[in-house]
Amino acid sequence: AFIATLGERLQTISPEIRVDLRTNGSGSLMRFNRDTRFSDNKAPYKTELPMMWWEGPGKKMQHPAFGLRVRPVGVGMMAGMFGFDKDMLAAYREAVNHDTLGPGLAAVLDDMRGQGYSIVGEHYKRVPRGFDAGHPRADLLRYNALYAALADDIPPAIVTTPELVDVCFEHCRAMAPVQQWLVKIARRADLQ
């Protein structure tokens, strides 16, 4: 019910947000069990319950999304992408280098930081080949993912109330410019 309710609200931000009620891990509710085959950590279950609402056809992890994770200490939220595949990374870098799209993203991220959200995704130590190390958005060119996230989890005192959907939706609405910028880039590159 929570996934469906928040999903309906997210569709007011973008009607193409996907809400998938399957419980097998392919839907908005992600798997609670861990794949321990190749991990040193053999704990059978995660310590958090992740959920995603994404925009684009196919697998959720390949598209810009809104995400939420319920943890013992509260609820964390994000908007964006946890990682870019090769094509999206190329499209992202081209957009960051673009004379209009790049400054637009920088302004969106400055606004997110000003509202108290964290911006995550910087991975590389150097600017990728083909780009000037003195590029005005060199920091953004070092990203291999991009998402805005809550700096602090929503506390259990709110998580256990009916207001949780409203609080989550307001955070998603505030972080939506990051998710929507990525949707625009994916569409522009025909990745959706």
PDB file of N, CA and C in Angstrom, residues 15-92:
ATOM      1  N   PRO A  15       4.220  11.615 -15.016  1.00  0.00           N
ATOM      2  CA  PRO A  15       3.270  10.529 -15.228  1.00  0.00           C
ATOM      3  C   PRO A  15       3.919   9.209 -15.643  1.00  0.00           C
ATOM      4  N   GLU A  16       5.165   9.269 -16.097  1.00  0.00           N
ATOM      5  CA  GLU A  16       5.837   8.064 -16.568  1.00  0.00           C
ATOM      6  C   GLU A  16       6.604   7.314 -15.476  1.00  0.00           C
ATOM      7  N   ILE A  17       6.508   7.768 -14.239  1.00  0.00           N
ATOM      8  CA  ILE A  17       7.140   7.042 -13.131  1.00  0.00           C
ATOM      9  C   ILE A  17       6.497   5.664 -13.050  1.00  0.00           C
ATOM     10  N   ARG A  18       7.327   4.651 -12.941  1.00  0.00           N
ATOM     11  CA  ARG A  18       6.830   3.275 -12.895  1.00  0.00           C
ATOM     12  C   ARG A  18       6.661   2.827 -11.449  1.00  0.00           C
ATOM     13  N   VAL A  19       5.496   2.268 -11.186  1.00  0.00           N
ATOM     14  CA  VAL A  19       5.159   1.696  -9.882  1.00  0.00           C
ATOM     15  C   VAL A  19       4.868   0.231 -10.145  1.00  0.00           C
ATOM     16  N   ASP A  20       5.699  -0.637  -9.609  1.00  0.00           N
ATOM     17  CA  ASP A  20       5.571  -2.069  -9.882  1.00  0.00           C
ATOM     18  C   ASP A  20       5.399  -2.786  -8.548  1.00  0.00           C
ATOM     19  N   LEU A  21       4.243  -3.400  -8.339  1.00  0.00           N
ATOM     20  CA  LEU A  21       3.922  -4.007  -7.052  1.00  0.00           C
ATOM     21  C   LEU A  21       4.384  -5.455  -6.913  1.00  0.00           C
ATOM     22  N   ARG A  22       5.155  -5.955  -7.865  1.00  0.00           N
ATOM     23  CA  ARG A  22       5.681  -7.318  -7.705  1.00  0.00           C
ATOM     24  C   ARG A  22       6.598  -7.374  -6.480  1.00  0.00           C
ATOM     25  N   THR A  23       6.591  -8.515  -5.818  1.00  0.00           N
ATOM     26  CA  THR A  23       7.404  -8.680  -4.598  1.00  0.00           C
ATOM     27  C   THR A  23       8.560  -9.649  -4.805  1.00  0.00           C
ATOM     28  N   ASN A  24       8.908  -9.940  -6.058  1.00  0.00           N
ATOM     29  CA  ASN A  24       9.983 -10.892  -6.347  1.00  0.00           C
ATOM     30  C   ASN A  24      11.335 -10.221  -6.543  1.00  0.00           C
ATOM     31  N   GLY A  25      11.424  -8.921  -6.280  1.00  0.00           N
ATOM     32  CA  GLY A  25      12.675  -8.197  -6.458  1.00  0.00           C
ATOM     33  C   GLY A  25      12.736  -7.439  -7.769  1.00  0.00           C
ATOM     34  N   SER A  26      11.871  -7.773  -8.720  1.00  0.00           N
ATOM     35  CA  SER A  26      11.844  -7.082 -10.012  1.00  0.00           C
ATOM     36  C   SER A  26      11.010  -5.810  -9.957  1.00  0.00           C
ATOM     37  N   GLY A  27      10.165  -5.694  -8.956  1.00  0.00           N
ATOM     38  CA  GLY A  27       9.286  -4.539  -8.833  1.00  0.00           C
ATOM     39  C   GLY A  27       9.909  -3.419  -8.016  1.00  0.00           C
ATOM     40  N   SER A  28       9.057  -2.522  -7.547  1.00  0.00           N
ATOM     41  CA  SER A  28       9.522  -1.385  -6.754  1.00  0.00           C
ATOM     42  C   SER A  28      10.132  -1.826  -5.427  1.00  0.00           C
ATOM     43  N   LEU A  29       9.599  -2.887  -4.849  1.00  0.00           N
ATOM     44  CA  LEU A  29      10.160  -3.443  -3.611  1.00  0.00           C
ATOM     45  C   LEU A  29      11.325  -4.347  -3.995  1.00  0.00           C
ATOM     46  N   MET A  30      12.500  -4.021  -3.521  1.00  0.00           N
ATOM     47  CA  MET A  30      13.687  -4.794  -3.885  1.00  0.00           C
ATOM     48  C   MET A  30      13.843  -5.980  -2.938  1.00  0.00           C
ATOM     49  N   ARG A  31      14.698  -6.889  -3.303  1.00  0.00           N
ATOM     50  CA  ARG A  31      14.903  -8.103  -2.510  1.00  0.00           C
ATOM     51  C   ARG A  31      15.425  -7.775  -1.110  1.00  0.00           C
ATOM     52  N   PHE A  32      14.932  -8.516  -0.148  1.00  0.00           N
ATOM     53  CA  PHE A  32      15.386  -8.370   1.235  1.00  0.00           C
ATOM     54  C   PHE A  32      16.526  -9.350   1.516  1.00  0.00           C
ATOM     55  N   ASN A  33      16.528 -10.449   0.767  1.00  0.00           N
ATOM     56  CA  ASN A  33      17.606 -11.420   0.958  1.00  0.00           C
ATOM     57  C   ASN A  33      18.830 -11.002   0.150  1.00  0.00           C
ATOM     58  N   ARG A  34      19.994 -11.404   0.594  1.00  0.00           N
ATOM     59  CA  ARG A  34      21.253 -11.059  -0.049  1.00  0.00           C
ATOM     60  C   ARG A  34      21.748 -12.225  -0.890  1.00  0.00           C
ATOM     61  N   ASP A  35      22.442 -11.912  -1.969  1.00  0.00           N
ATOM     62  CA  ASP A  35      23.126 -12.932  -2.761  1.00  0.00           C
ATOM     63  C   ASP A  35      24.506 -13.107  -2.134  1.00  0.00           C
ATOM     64  N   THR A  36      24.693 -14.199  -1.436  1.00  0.00           N
ATOM     65  CA  THR A  36      25.944 -14.405  -0.679  1.00  0.00           C
ATOM     66  C   THR A  36      26.956 -15.267  -1.428  1.00  0.00           C
ATOM     67  N   ARG A  37      26.649 -15.661  -2.648  1.00  0.00           N
ATOM     68  CA  ARG A  37      27.523 -16.587  -3.371  1.00  0.00           C
ATOM     69  C   ARG A  37      28.949 -16.080  -3.510  1.00  0.00           C
ATOM     70  N   PHE A  38      29.130 -14.800  -3.799  1.00  0.00           N
ATOM     71  CA  PHE A  38      30.469 -14.265  -4.069  1.00  0.00           C
ATOM     72  C   PHE A  38      30.878 -13.205  -3.053  1.00  0.00           C
ATOM     73  N   SER A  39      30.245 -13.222  -1.903  1.00  0.00           N
ATOM     74  CA  SER A  39      30.504 -12.209  -0.890  1.00  0.00           C
ATOM     75  C   SER A  39      31.163 -12.827   0.338  1.00  0.00           C
ATOM     76  N   ASP A  40      32.039 -12.050   0.948  1.00  0.00           N
ATOM     77  CA  ASP A  40      32.631 -12.491   2.213  1.00  0.00           C
ATOM     78  C   ASP A  40      31.603 -12.426   3.340  1.00  0.00           C
ATOM     79  N   ASN A  41      30.648 -11.515   3.201  1.00  0.00           N
ATOM     80  CA  ASN A  41      29.588 -11.372   4.200  1.00  0.00           C
ATOM     81  C   ASN A  41      28.496 -12.392   3.878  1.00  0.00           C
ATOM     82  N   LYS A  42      28.343 -13.385   4.696  1.00  0.00           N
ATOM     83  CA  LYS A  42      27.378 -14.462   4.447  1.00  0.00           C
ATOM     84  C   LYS A  42      26.055 -14.261   5.179  1.00  0.00           C
ATOM     85  N   ALA A  43      25.821 -13.050   5.701  1.00  0.00           N
ATOM     86  CA  ALA A  43      24.531 -12.766   6.334  1.00  0.00           C
ATOM     87  C   ALA A  43      23.437 -12.932   5.279  1.00  0.00           C
ATOM     88  N   PRO A  44      22.404 -13.700   5.574  1.00  0.00           N
ATOM     89  CA  PRO A  44      21.406 -13.999   4.539  1.00  0.00           C
ATOM     90  C   PRO A  44      20.468 -12.845   4.190  1.00  0.00           C
ATOM     91  N   TYR A  45      20.345 -11.846   5.077  1.00  0.00           N
ATOM     92  CA  TYR A  45      19.395 -10.761   4.828  1.00  0.00           C
ATOM     93  C   TYR A  45      20.062  -9.402   4.944  1.00  0.00           C
ATOM     94  N   LYS A  46      19.526  -8.433   4.217  1.00  0.00           N
ATOM     95  CA  LYS A  46      19.987  -7.057   4.299  1.00  0.00           C
ATOM     96  C   LYS A  46      19.484  -6.460   5.611  1.00  0.00           C
ATOM     97  N   THR A  47      20.111  -5.396   6.048  1.00  0.00           N
ATOM     98  CA  THR A  47      19.660  -4.713   7.263  1.00  0.00           C
ATOM     99  C   THR A  47      18.777  -3.515   6.915  1.00  0.00           C
ATOM    100  N   GLU A  48      18.389  -3.424   5.666  1.00  0.00           N
ATOM    101  CA  GLU A  48      17.503  -2.357   5.216  1.00  0.00           C
ATOM    102  C   GLU A  48      16.548  -2.912   4.168  1.00  0.00           C
ATOM    103  N   LEU A  49      15.453  -2.220   3.961  1.00  0.00           N
ATOM    104  CA  LEU A  49      14.458  -2.626   2.973  1.00  0.00           C
ATOM    105  C   LEU A  49      14.386  -1.537   1.909  1.00  0.00           C
ATOM    106  N   PRO A  50      14.996  -1.782   0.719  1.00  0.00           N
ATOM    107  CA  PRO A  50      15.009  -0.754  -0.330  1.00  0.00           C
ATOM    108  C   PRO A  50      13.802  -0.836  -1.265  1.00  0.00           C
ATOM    109  N   MET A  51      13.424   0.348  -1.782  1.00  0.00           N
ATOM    110  CA  MET A  51      12.318   0.476  -2.738  1.00  0.00           C
ATOM    111  C   MET A  51      12.723   1.501  -3.791  1.00  0.00           C
ATOM    112  N   MET A  52      12.204   1.332  -5.027  1.00  0.00           N
ATOM    113  CA  MET A  52      12.495   2.279  -6.112  1.00  0.00           C
ATOM    114  C   MET A  52      11.273   2.491  -6.991  1.00  0.00           C
ATOM    115  N   TRP A  53      11.145   3.710  -7.461  1.00  0.00           N
ATOM    116  CA  TRP A  53      10.152   4.080  -8.462  1.00  0.00           C
ATOM    117  C   TRP A  53      10.950   4.736  -9.580  1.00  0.00           C
ATOM    118  N   TRP A  54      10.930   4.181 -10.779  1.00  0.00           N
ATOM    119  CA  TRP A  54      11.831   4.622 -11.837  1.00  0.00           C
ATOM    120  C   TRP A  54      11.071   5.109 -13.060  1.00  0.00           C
ATOM    121  N   GLU A  55      11.812   5.789 -13.934  1.00  0.00           N
ATOM    122  CA  GLU A  55      11.224   6.331 -15.152  1.00  0.00           C
ATOM    123  C   GLU A  55      12.006   5.808 -16.344  1.00  0.00           C
ATOM    124  N   GLY A  56      11.375   4.940 -17.097  1.00  0.00           N
ATOM    125  CA  GLY A  56      11.990   4.360 -18.284  1.00  0.00           C
ATOM    126  C   GLY A  56      11.650   2.883 -18.379  1.00  0.00           C
ATOM    127  N   PRO A  57      11.709   2.335 -19.597  1.00  0.00           N
ATOM    128  CA  PRO A  57      11.368   0.927 -19.792  1.00  0.00           C
ATOM    129  C   PRO A  57      12.484   0.008 -19.304  1.00  0.00           C
ATOM    130  N   GLY A  58      12.122  -1.180 -18.899  1.00  0.00           N
ATOM    131  CA  GLY A  58      13.134  -2.163 -18.523  1.00  0.00           C
ATOM    132  C   GLY A  58      13.501  -2.127 -17.053  1.00  0.00           C
ATOM    133  N   LYS A  59      14.720  -2.551 -16.777  1.00  0.00           N
ATOM    134  CA  LYS A  59      15.172  -2.723 -15.399  1.00  0.00           C
ATOM    135  C   LYS A  59      15.338  -1.397 -14.666  1.00  0.00           C
ATOM    136  N   LYS A  60      14.893  -1.394 -13.444  1.00  0.00           N
ATOM    137  CA  LYS A  60      14.859  -0.158 -12.654  1.00  0.00           C
ATOM    138  C   LYS A  60      16.228   0.447 -12.403  1.00  0.00           C
ATOM    139  N   MET A  61      17.244  -0.354 -12.231  1.00  0.00           N
ATOM    140  CA  MET A  61      18.566   0.172 -11.893  1.00  0.00           C
ATOM    141  C   MET A  61      19.240   0.862 -13.082  1.00  0.00           C
ATOM    142  N   GLN A  62      18.664   0.762 -14.263  1.00  0.00           N
ATOM    143  CA  GLN A  62      19.245   1.379 -15.452  1.00  0.00           C
ATOM    144  C   GLN A  62      18.588   2.707 -15.805  1.00  0.00           C
ATOM    145  N   HIS A  63      17.735   3.217 -14.909  1.00  0.00           N
ATOM    146  CA  HIS A  63      16.992   4.433 -15.212  1.00  0.00           C
ATOM    147  C   HIS A  63      16.978   5.392 -14.025  1.00  0.00           C
ATOM    148  N   PRO A  64      16.787   6.689 -14.305  1.00  0.00           N
ATOM    149  CA  PRO A  64      16.642   7.647 -13.211  1.00  0.00           C
ATOM    150  C   PRO A  64      15.440   7.269 -12.337  1.00  0.00           C
ATOM    151  N   ALA A  65      15.621   7.418 -11.035  1.00  0.00           N
ATOM    152  CA  ALA A  65      14.605   6.900 -10.114  1.00  0.00           C
ATOM    153  C   ALA A  65      14.539   7.723  -8.834  1.00  0.00           C
ATOM    154  N   PHE A  66      13.487   7.431  -8.084  1.00  0.00           N
ATOM    155  CA  PHE A  66      13.381   7.865  -6.696  1.00  0.00           C
ATOM    156  C   PHE A  66      13.552   6.604  -5.862  1.00  0.00           C
ATOM    157  N   GLY A  67      14.348   6.672  -4.829  1.00  0.00           N
ATOM    158  CA  GLY A  67      14.586   5.498  -4.006  1.00  0.00           C
ATOM    159  C   GLY A  67      14.386   5.798  -2.536  1.00  0.00           C
ATOM    160  N   LEU A  68      14.102   4.748  -1.807  1.00  0.00           N
ATOM    161  CA  LEU A  68      13.848   4.854  -0.375  1.00  0.00           C
ATOM    162  C   LEU A  68      14.375   3.588   0.270  1.00  0.00           C
ATOM    163  N   ARG A  69      14.940   3.711   1.444  1.00  0.00           N
ATOM    164  CA  ARG A  69      15.379   2.523   2.180  1.00  0.00           C
ATOM    165  C   ARG A  69      14.984   2.668   3.638  1.00  0.00           C
ATOM    166  N   VAL A  70      14.286   1.666   4.116  1.00  0.00           N
ATOM    167  CA  VAL A  70      13.861   1.641   5.511  1.00  0.00           C
ATOM    168  C   VAL A  70      14.956   0.931   6.290  1.00  0.00           C
ATOM    169  N   ARG A  71      15.481   1.612   7.294  1.00  0.00           N
ATOM    170  CA  ARG A  71      16.547   1.059   8.128  1.00  0.00           C
ATOM    171  C   ARG A  71      16.145   1.177   9.593  1.00  0.00           C
ATOM    172  N   PRO A  72      16.836   0.470  10.467  1.00  0.00           N
ATOM    173  CA  PRO A  72      16.484   0.564  11.898  1.00  0.00           C
ATOM    174  C   PRO A  72      16.548   1.988  12.458  1.00  0.00           C
ATOM    175  N   VAL A  73      17.401   2.839  11.866  1.00  0.00           N
ATOM    176  CA  VAL A  73      17.563   4.201  12.381  1.00  0.00           C
ATOM    177  C   VAL A  73      16.649   5.213  11.705  1.00  0.00           C
ATOM    178  N   GLY A  74      15.896   4.800  10.689  1.00  0.00           N
ATOM    179  CA  GLY A  74      15.001   5.716   9.987  1.00  0.00           C
ATOM    180  C   GLY A  74      14.884   5.359   8.519  1.00  0.00           C
ATOM    181  N   VAL A  75      14.483   6.338   7.727  1.00  0.00           N
ATOM    182  CA  VAL A  75      14.296   6.148   6.289  1.00  0.00           C
ATOM    183  C   VAL A  75      15.208   7.102   5.538  1.00  0.00           C
ATOM    184  N   GLY A  76      16.009   6.549   4.638  1.00  0.00           N
ATOM    185  CA  GLY A  76      16.851   7.342   3.753  1.00  0.00           C
ATOM    186  C   GLY A  76      16.187   7.443   2.393  1.00  0.00           C
ATOM    187  N   MET A  77      16.464   8.521   1.665  1.00  0.00           N
ATOM    188  CA  MET A  77      15.857   8.723   0.357  1.00  0.00           C
ATOM    189  C   MET A  77      16.878   9.258  -0.624  1.00  0.00           C
ATOM    190  N   MET A  78      16.617   9.011  -1.922  1.00  0.00           N
ATOM    191  CA  MET A  78      17.483   9.508  -2.984  1.00  0.00           C
ATOM    192  C   MET A  78      16.667   9.766  -4.237  1.00  0.00           C
ATOM    193  N   ALA A  79      17.253  10.539  -5.157  1.00  0.00           N
ATOM    194  CA  ALA A  79      16.680  10.750  -6.487  1.00  0.00           C
ATOM    195  C   ALA A  79      17.830  10.862  -7.466  1.00  0.00           C
ATOM    196  N   GLY A  80      17.809  10.030  -8.495  1.00  0.00           N
ATOM    197  CA  GLY A  80      18.875  10.041  -9.498  1.00  0.00           C
ATOM    198  C   GLY A  80      19.205   8.636  -9.942  1.00  0.00           C
ATOM    199  N   MET A  81      20.500   8.369 -10.149  1.00  0.00           N
ATOM    200  CA  MET A  81      20.956   7.045 -10.574  1.00  0.00           C
ATOM    201  C   MET A  81      22.166   6.620  -9.755  1.00  0.00           C
ATOM    202  N   PHE A  82      22.150   5.365  -9.279  1.00  0.00           N
ATOM    203  CA  PHE A  82      23.259   4.828  -8.481  1.00  0.00           C
ATOM    204  C   PHE A  82      24.485   4.519  -9.320  1.00  0.00           C
ATOM    205  N   GLY A  83      24.318   4.389 -10.615  1.00  0.00           N
ATOM    206  CA  GLY A  83      25.447   4.101 -11.492  1.00  0.00           C
ATOM    207  C   GLY A  83      25.036   4.251 -12.944  1.00  0.00           C
ATOM    208  N   PHE A  84      25.976   4.702 -13.786  1.00  0.00           N
ATOM    209  CA  PHE A  84      25.714   4.850 -15.212  1.00  0.00           C
ATOM    210  C   PHE A  84      26.311   3.678 -15.967  1.00  0.00           C
ATOM    211  N   ASP A  85      25.553   3.116 -16.905  1.00  0.00           N
ATOM    212  CA  ASP A  85      26.162   2.145 -17.804  1.00  0.00           C
ATOM    213  C   ASP A  85      26.985   2.939 -18.825  1.00  0.00           C
ATOM    214  N   LYS A  86      27.653   2.254 -19.723  1.00  0.00           N
ATOM    215  CA  LYS A  86      28.583   2.895 -20.652  1.00  0.00           C
ATOM    216  C   LYS A  86      27.907   3.980 -21.488  1.00  0.00           C
ATOM    217  N   ASP A  87      26.722   3.683 -22.026  1.00  0.00           N
ATOM    218  CA  ASP A  87      26.030   4.654 -22.878  1.00  0.00           C
ATOM    219  C   ASP A  87      25.549   5.863 -22.087  1.00  0.00           C
ATOM    220  N   MET A  88      25.007   5.626 -20.901  1.00  0.00           N
ATOM    221  CA  MET A  88      24.531   6.739 -20.081  1.00  0.00           C
ATOM    222  C   MET A  88      25.699   7.586 -19.597  1.00  0.00           C
ATOM    223  N   LEU A  89      26.823   6.961 -19.288  1.00  0.00           N
ATOM    224  CA  LEU A  89      28.000   7.718 -18.858  1.00  0.00           C
ATOM    225  C   LEU A  89      28.455   8.648 -19.972  1.00  0.00           C
ATOM    226  N   ALA A  90      28.479   8.155 -21.207  1.00  0.00           N
ATOM    227  CA  ALA A  90      28.868   8.999 -22.342  1.00  0.00           C
ATOM    228  C   ALA A  90      27.877  10.149 -22.526  1.00  0.00           C
ATOM    229  N   ALA A  91      26.578   9.857 -22.438  1.00  0.00           N
ATOM    230  CA  ALA A  91      25.550  10.893 -22.581  1.00  0.00           C
ATOM    231  C   ALA A  91      25.653  11.916 -21.446  1.00  0.00           C
ATOM    232  N   TYR A  92      25.893  11.434 -20.223  1.00  0.00           N
ATOM    233  CA  TYR A  92      26.041  12.319 -19.071  1.00  0.00           C
ATOM    234  C   TYR A  92      27.220  13.274 -19.271  1.00  0.00           C
TER     235      TYR A  92
END
